[in-house]
PDB file of C-alpha atoms in Angstrom:
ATOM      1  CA  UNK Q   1     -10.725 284.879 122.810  1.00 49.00           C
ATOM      2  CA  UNK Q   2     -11.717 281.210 123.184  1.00 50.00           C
ATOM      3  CA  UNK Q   3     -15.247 280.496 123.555  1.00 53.00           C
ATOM      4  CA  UNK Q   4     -16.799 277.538 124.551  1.00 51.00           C
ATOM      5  CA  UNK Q   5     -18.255 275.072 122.001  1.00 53.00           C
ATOM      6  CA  UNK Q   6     -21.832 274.876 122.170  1.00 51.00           C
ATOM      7  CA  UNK Q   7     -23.504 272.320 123.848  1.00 51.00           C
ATOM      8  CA  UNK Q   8     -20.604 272.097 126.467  1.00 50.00           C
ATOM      9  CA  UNK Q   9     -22.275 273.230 129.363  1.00 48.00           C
ATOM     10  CA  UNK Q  10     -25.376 271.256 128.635  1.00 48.00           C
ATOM     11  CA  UNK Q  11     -23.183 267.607 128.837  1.00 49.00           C
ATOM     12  CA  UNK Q  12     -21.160 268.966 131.854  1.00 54.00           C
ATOM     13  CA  UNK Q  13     -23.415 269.041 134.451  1.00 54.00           C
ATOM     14  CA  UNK Q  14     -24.600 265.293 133.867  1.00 59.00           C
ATOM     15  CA  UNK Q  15     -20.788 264.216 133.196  1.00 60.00           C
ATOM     16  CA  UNK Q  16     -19.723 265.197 136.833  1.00 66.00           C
ATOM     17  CA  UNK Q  17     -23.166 264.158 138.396  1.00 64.00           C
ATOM     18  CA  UNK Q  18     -22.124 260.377 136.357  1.00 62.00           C
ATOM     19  CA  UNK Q  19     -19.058 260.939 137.902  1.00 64.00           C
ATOM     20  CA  UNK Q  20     -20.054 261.525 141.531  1.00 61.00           C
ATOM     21  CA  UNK Q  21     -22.810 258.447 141.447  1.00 59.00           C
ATOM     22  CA  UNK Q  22     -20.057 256.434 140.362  1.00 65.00           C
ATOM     23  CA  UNK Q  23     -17.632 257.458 143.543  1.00 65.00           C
ATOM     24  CA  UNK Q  24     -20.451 257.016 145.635  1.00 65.00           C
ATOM     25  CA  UNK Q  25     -21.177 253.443 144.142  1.00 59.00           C
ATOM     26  CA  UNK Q  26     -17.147 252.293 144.523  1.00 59.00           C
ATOM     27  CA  UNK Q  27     -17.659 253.301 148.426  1.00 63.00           C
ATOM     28  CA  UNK Q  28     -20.730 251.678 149.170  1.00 58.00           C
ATOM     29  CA  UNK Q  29     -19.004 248.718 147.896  1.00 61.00           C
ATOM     30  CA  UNK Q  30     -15.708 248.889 149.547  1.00 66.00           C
ATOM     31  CA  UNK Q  31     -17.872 249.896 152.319  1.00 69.00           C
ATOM     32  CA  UNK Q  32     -19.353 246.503 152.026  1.00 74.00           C
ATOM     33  CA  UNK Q  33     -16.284 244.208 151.219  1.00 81.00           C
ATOM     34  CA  UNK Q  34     -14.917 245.724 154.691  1.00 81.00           C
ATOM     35  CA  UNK Q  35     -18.123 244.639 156.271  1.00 82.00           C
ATOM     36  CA  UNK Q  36     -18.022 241.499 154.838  1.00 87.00           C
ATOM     37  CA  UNK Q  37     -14.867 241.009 155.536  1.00 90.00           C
ATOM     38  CA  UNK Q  38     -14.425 242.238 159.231  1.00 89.00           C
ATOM     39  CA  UNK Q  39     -17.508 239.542 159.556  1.00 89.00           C
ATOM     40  CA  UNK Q  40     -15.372 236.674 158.095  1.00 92.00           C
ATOM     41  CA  UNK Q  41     -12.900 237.276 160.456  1.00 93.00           C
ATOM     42  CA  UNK Q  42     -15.138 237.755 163.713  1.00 93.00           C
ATOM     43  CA  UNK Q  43     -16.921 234.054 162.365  1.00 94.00           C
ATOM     44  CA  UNK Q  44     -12.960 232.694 162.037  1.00 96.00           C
ATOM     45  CA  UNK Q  45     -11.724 234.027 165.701  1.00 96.00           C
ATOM     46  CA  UNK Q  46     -15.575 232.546 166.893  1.00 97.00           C
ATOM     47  CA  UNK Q  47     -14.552 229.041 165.229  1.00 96.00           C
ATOM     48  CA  UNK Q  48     -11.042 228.968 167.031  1.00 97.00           C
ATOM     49  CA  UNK Q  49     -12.128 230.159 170.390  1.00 97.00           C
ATOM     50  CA  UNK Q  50     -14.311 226.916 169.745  1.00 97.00           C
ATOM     51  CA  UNK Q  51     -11.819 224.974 168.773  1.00 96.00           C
ATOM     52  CA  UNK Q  52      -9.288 226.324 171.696  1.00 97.00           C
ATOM     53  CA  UNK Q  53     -11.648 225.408 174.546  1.00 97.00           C
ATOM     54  CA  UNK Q  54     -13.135 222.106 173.245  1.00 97.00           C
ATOM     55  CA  UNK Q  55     -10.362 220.815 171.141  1.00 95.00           C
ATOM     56  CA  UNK Q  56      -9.592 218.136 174.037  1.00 95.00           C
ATOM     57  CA  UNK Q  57     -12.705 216.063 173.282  1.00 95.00           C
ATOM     58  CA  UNK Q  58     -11.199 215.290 169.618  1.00 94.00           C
ATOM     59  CA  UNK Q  59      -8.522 213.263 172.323  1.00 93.00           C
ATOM     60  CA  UNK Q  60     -11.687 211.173 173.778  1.00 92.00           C
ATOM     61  CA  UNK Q  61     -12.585 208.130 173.605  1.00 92.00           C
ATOM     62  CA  UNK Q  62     -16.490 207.042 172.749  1.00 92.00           C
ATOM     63  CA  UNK Q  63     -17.601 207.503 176.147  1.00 90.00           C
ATOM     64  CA  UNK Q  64     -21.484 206.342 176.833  1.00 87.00           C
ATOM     65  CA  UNK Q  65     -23.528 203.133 176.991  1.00 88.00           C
ATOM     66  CA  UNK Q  66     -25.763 204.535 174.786  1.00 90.00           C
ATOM     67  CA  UNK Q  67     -23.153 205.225 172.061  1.00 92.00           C
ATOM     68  CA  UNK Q  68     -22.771 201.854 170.221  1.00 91.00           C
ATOM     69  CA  UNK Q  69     -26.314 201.175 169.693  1.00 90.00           C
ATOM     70  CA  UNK Q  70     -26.983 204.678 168.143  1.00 91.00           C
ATOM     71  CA  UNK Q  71     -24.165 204.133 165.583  1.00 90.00           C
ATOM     72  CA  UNK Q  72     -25.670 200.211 164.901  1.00 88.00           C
ATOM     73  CA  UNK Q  73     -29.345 201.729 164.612  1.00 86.00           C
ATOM     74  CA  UNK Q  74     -27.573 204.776 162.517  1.00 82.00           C
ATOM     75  CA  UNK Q  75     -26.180 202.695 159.630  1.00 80.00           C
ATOM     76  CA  UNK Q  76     -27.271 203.011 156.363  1.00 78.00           C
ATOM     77  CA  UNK Q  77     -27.613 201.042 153.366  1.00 75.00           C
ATOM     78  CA  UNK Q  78     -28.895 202.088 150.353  1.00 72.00           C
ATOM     79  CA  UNK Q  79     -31.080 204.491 149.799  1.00 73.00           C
ATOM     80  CA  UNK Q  80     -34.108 202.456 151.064  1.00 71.00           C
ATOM     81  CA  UNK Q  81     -32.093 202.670 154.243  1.00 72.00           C
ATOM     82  CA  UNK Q  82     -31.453 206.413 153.846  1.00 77.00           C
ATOM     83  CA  UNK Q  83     -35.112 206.959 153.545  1.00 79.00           C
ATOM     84  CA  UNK Q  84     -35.981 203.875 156.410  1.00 78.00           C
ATOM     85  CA  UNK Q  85     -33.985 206.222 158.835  1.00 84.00           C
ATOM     86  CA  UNK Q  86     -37.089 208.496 158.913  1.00 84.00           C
ATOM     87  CA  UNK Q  87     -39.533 206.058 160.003  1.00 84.00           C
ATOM     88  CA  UNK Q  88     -37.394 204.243 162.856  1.00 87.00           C
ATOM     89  CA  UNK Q  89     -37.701 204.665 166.660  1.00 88.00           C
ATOM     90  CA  UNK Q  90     -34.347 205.825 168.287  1.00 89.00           C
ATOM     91  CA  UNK Q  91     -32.189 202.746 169.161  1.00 87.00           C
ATOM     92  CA  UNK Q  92     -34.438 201.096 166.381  1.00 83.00           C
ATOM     93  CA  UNK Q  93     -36.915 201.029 169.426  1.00 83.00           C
ATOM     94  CA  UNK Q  94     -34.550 199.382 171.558  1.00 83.00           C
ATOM     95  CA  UNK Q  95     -33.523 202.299 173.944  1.00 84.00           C
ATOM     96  CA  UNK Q  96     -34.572 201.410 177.441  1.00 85.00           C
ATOM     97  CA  UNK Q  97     -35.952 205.074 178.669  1.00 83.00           C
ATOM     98  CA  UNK Q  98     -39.259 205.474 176.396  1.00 85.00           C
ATOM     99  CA  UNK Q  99     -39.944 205.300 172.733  1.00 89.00           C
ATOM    100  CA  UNK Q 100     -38.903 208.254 170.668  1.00 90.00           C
ATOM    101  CA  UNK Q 101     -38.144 209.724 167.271  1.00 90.00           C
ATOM    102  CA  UNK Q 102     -35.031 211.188 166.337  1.00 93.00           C
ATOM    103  CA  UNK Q 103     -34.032 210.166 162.820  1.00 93.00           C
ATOM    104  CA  UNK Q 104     -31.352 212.987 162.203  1.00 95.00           C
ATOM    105  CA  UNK Q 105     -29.523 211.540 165.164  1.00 94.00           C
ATOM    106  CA  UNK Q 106     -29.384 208.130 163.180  1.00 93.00           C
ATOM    107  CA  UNK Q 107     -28.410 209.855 160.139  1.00 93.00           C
ATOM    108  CA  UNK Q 108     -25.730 211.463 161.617  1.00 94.00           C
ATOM    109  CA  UNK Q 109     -24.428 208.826 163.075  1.00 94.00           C
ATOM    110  CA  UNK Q 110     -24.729 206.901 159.937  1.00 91.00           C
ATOM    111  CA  UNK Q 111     -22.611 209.164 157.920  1.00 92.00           C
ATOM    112  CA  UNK Q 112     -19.996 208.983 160.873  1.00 94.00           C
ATOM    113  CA  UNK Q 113     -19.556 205.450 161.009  1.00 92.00           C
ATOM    114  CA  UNK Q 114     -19.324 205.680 157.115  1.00 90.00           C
ATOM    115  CA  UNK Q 115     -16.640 208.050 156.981  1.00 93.00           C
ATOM    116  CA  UNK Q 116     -14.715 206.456 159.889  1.00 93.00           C
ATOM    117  CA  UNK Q 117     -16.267 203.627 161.286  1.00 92.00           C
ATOM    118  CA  UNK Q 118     -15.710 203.269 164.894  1.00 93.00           C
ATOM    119  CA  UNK Q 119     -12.904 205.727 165.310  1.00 95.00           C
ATOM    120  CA  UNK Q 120     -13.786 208.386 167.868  1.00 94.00           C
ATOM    121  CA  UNK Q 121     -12.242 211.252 166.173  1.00 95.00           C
ATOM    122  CA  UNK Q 122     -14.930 211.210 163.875  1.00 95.00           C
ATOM    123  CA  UNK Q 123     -18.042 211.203 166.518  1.00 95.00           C
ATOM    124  CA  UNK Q 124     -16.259 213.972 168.132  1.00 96.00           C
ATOM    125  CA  UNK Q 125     -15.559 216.146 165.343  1.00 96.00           C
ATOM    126  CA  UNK Q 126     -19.178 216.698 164.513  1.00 96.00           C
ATOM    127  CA  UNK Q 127     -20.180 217.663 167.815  1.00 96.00           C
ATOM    128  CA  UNK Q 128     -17.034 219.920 167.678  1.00 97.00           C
ATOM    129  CA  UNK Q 129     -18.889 221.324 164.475  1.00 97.00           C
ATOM    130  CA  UNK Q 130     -22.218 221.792 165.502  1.00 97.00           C
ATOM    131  CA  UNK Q 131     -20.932 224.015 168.561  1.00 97.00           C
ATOM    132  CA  UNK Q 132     -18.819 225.871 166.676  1.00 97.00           C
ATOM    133  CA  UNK Q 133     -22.042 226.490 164.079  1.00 97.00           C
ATOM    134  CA  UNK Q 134     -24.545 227.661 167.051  1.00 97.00           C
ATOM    135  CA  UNK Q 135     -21.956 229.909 168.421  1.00 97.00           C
ATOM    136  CA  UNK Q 136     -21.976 231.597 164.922  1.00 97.00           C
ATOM    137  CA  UNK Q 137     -25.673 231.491 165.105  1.00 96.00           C
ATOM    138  CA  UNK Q 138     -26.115 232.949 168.288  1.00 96.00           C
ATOM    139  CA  UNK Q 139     -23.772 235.889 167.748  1.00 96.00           C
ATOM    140  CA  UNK Q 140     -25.954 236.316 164.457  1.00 95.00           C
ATOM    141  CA  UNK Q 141     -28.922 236.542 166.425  1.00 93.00           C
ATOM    142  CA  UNK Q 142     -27.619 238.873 169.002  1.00 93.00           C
ATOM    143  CA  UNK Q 143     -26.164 240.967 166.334  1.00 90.00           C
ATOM    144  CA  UNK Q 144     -29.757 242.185 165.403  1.00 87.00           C
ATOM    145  CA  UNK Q 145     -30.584 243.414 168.903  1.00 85.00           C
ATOM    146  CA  UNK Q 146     -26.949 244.125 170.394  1.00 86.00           C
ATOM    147  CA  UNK Q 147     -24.580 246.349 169.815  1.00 89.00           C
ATOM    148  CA  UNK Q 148     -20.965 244.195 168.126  1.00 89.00           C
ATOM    149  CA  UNK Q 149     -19.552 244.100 170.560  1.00 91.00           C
ATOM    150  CA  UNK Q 150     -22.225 243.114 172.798  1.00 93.00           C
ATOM    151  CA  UNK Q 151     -22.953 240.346 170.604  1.00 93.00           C
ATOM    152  CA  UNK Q 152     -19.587 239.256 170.496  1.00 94.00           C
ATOM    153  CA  UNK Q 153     -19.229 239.082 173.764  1.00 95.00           C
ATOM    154  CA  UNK Q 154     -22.418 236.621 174.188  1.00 95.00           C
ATOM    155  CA  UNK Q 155     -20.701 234.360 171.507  1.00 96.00           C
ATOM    156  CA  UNK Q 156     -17.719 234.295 173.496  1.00 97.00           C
ATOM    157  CA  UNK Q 157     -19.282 233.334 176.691  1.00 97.00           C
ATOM    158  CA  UNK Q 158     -21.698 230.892 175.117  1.00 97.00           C
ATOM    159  CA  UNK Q 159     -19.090 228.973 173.652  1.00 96.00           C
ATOM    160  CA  UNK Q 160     -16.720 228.866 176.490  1.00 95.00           C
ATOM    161  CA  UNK Q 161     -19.241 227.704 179.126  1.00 95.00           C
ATOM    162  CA  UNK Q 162     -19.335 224.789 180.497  1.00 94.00           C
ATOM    163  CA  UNK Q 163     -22.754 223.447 180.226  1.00 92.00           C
ATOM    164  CA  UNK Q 164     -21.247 222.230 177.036  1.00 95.00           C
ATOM    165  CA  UNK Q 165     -18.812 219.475 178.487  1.00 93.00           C
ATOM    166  CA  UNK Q 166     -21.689 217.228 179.217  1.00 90.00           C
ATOM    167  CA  UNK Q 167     -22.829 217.282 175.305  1.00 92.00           C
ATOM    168  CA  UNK Q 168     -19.229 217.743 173.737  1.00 94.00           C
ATOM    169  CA  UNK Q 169     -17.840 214.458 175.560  1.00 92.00           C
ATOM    170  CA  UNK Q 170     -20.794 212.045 174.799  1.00 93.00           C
ATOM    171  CA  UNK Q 171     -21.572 211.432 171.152  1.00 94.00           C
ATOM    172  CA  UNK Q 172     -25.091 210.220 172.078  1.00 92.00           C
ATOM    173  CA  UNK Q 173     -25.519 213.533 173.441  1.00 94.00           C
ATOM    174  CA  UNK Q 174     -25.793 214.772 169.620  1.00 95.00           C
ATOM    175  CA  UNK Q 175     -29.520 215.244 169.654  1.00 95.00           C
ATOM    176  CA  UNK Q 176     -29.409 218.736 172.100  1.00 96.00           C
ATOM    177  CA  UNK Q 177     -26.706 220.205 169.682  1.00 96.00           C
ATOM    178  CA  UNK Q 178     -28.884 219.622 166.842  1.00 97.00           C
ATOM    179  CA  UNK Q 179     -31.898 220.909 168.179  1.00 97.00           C
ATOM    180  CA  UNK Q 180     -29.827 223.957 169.747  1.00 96.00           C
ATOM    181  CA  UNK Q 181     -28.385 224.691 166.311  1.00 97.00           C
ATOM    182  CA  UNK Q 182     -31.882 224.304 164.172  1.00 97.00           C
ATOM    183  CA  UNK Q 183     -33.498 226.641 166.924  1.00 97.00           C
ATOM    184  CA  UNK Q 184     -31.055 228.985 166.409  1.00 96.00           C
ATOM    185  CA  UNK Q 185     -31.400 229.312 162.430  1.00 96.00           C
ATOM    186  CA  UNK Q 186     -35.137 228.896 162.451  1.00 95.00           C
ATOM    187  CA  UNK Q 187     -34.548 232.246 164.965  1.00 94.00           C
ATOM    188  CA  UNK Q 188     -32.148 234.184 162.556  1.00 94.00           C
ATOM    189  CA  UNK Q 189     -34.817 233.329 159.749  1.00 93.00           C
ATOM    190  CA  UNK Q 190     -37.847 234.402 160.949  1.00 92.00           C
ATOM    191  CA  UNK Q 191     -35.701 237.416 161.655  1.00 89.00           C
ATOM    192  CA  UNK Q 192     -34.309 237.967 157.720  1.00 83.00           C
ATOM    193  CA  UNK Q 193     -38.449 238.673 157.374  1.00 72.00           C
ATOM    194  CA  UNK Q 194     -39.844 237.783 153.754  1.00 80.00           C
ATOM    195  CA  UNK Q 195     -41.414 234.525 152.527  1.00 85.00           C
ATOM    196  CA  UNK Q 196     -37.836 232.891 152.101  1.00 90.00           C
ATOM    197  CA  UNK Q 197     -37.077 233.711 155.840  1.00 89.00           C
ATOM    198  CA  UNK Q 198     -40.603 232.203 157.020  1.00 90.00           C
ATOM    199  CA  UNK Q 199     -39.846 228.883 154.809  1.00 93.00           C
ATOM    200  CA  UNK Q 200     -36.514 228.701 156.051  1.00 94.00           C
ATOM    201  CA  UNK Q 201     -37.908 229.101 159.354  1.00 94.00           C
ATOM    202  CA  UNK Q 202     -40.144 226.553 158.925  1.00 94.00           C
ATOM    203  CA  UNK Q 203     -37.877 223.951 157.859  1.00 96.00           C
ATOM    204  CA  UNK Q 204     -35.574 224.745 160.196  1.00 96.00           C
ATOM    205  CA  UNK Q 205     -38.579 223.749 163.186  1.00 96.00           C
ATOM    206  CA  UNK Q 206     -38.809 220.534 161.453  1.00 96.00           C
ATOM    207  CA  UNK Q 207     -35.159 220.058 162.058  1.00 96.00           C
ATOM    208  CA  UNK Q 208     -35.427 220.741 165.434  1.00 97.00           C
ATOM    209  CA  UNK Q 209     -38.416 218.605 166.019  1.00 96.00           C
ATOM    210  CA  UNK Q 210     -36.357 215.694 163.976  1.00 95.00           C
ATOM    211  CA  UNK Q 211     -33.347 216.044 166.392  1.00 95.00           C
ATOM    212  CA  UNK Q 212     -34.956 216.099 169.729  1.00 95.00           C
ATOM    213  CA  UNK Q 213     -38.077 216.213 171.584  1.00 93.00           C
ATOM    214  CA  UNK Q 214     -37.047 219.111 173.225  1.00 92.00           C
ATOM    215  CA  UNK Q 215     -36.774 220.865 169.327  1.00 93.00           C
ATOM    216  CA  UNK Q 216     -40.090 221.962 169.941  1.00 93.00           C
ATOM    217  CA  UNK Q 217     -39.114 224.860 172.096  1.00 93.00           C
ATOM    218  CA  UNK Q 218     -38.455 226.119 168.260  1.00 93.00           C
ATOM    219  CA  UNK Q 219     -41.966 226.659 167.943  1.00 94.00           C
ATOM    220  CA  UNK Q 220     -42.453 229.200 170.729  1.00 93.00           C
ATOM    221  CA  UNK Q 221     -39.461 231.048 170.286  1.00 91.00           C
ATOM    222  CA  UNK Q 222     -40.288 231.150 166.241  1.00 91.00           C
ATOM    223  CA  UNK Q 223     -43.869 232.198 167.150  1.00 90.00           C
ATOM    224  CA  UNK Q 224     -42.674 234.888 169.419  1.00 90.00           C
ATOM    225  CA  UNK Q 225     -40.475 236.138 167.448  1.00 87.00           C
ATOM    226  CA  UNK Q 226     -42.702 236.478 164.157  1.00 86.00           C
ATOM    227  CA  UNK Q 227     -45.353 238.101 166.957  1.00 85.00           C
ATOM    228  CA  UNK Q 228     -43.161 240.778 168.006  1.00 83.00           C
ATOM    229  CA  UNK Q 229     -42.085 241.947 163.951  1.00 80.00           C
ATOM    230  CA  UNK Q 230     -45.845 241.816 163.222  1.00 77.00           C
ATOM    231  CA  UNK Q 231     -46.021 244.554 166.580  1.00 67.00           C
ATOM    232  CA  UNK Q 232     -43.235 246.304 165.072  1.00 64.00           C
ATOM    233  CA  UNK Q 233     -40.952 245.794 168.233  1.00 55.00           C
TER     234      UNK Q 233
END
């Protein structure tokens, strides 16, 4: 009769528990890859419901009185001009309706007209971008408090409405995009928690202050949000 060798049953037992933590491991990461990937391809349908509805601007011209002397104040030369665009008024103080500070709308504008000079496909595509981005954002954001397809369904119906027409048609619009998008990521920051999300957070206010005046609405909704994980809500 065949007996077993000794020791056998002492390896066994850890053998097959190896075996099961390693089964376990291959499905929690095929369990993430389809995540990940069913994510991608949300972001991707996101981007070309974008791109459906808005496409038409790429077709416009550079409507706006306001538009030429953002993209002369926006130019840069050199880097003591990259680093000038930070201390300039908007318009190089020369817009009409008050004195402000916006120096990521000149920068933007300065690496448009250096990529395509005055050709309007190129203010448009940005805008076309930075939509497209906050839409992401947004459904990122929702996605912590909403169901999928809840949040899905707020992406859809943010980017389709037509409050953005007004923005998306006028390049000197810019600024509200900007401030829209850097809200939005100093939101799903605070919300990733840790010192990384509060830094990122941070800098993403500053952004928002640096786009518009109206980036300041950052603040509050940063503050309220890092309230209400502090109250555990």
């Amino acid at each position: 009769m065949l007996t077993p060798r000794r020791g056998a049953f002492l390896y066994s037992a850890p053998c097959s528990e190896a075996r099961v933590a390693r089964r376990r491991g291959l499905r929690v990461a095929q369990s993430d890859r389809s995540r990940l990937l069913r994510s991608a391809a949300i972001g991707l349908l996101l981007v070309l419901w974008v791109a459906l509805v808005w496409g038409w601007v790429l077709r416009s011209g550079l409507w706006g009185w306001d538009v030429y002397p953002l993209i002369a104040a926006g130019r840069i030369e050199g880097v003591g001009g990259l680093v000038g665009t930070f201390r300039e008024e908007l318009m190089d103080g020369r817009y009409p309706l008050g004195r402000y500070w916006r120096p990521l709308v000149h920068l933007s504008f300065g690496f448009d007209h250096a990529l395509w000079g005055l050709a309007p496909r190129g203010y448009h595509l940005p805008d076309l971008a930075l939509l497209a981005a906050s839409v992401l954002a947004l459904a990122a954001v929702a996605r912590r408090w909403l169901s999928e397809r809840a949040a899905l369904a707020a992406a859809v119906v943010f980017g389709g409405n037509l409050v953005h027409e007004d923005v998306l048609a006028v390049p000197a619009r810019r600024a509200d995009s900007l401030a829209l998008l850097f809200t939005l990521l100093a939101l799903l920051a605070i919300l990733g928690r840790g010192k990384l999300g509060n830094w990122l957070a941070a800098l993403a206010v500053a952004a928002a202050l640096a786009s518009k005046e109206s980036g300041a609405i950052a603040v509050l909704v940063v503050s309220g949000a890092a309230f209400a994980l502090a109250d555990g809500t």
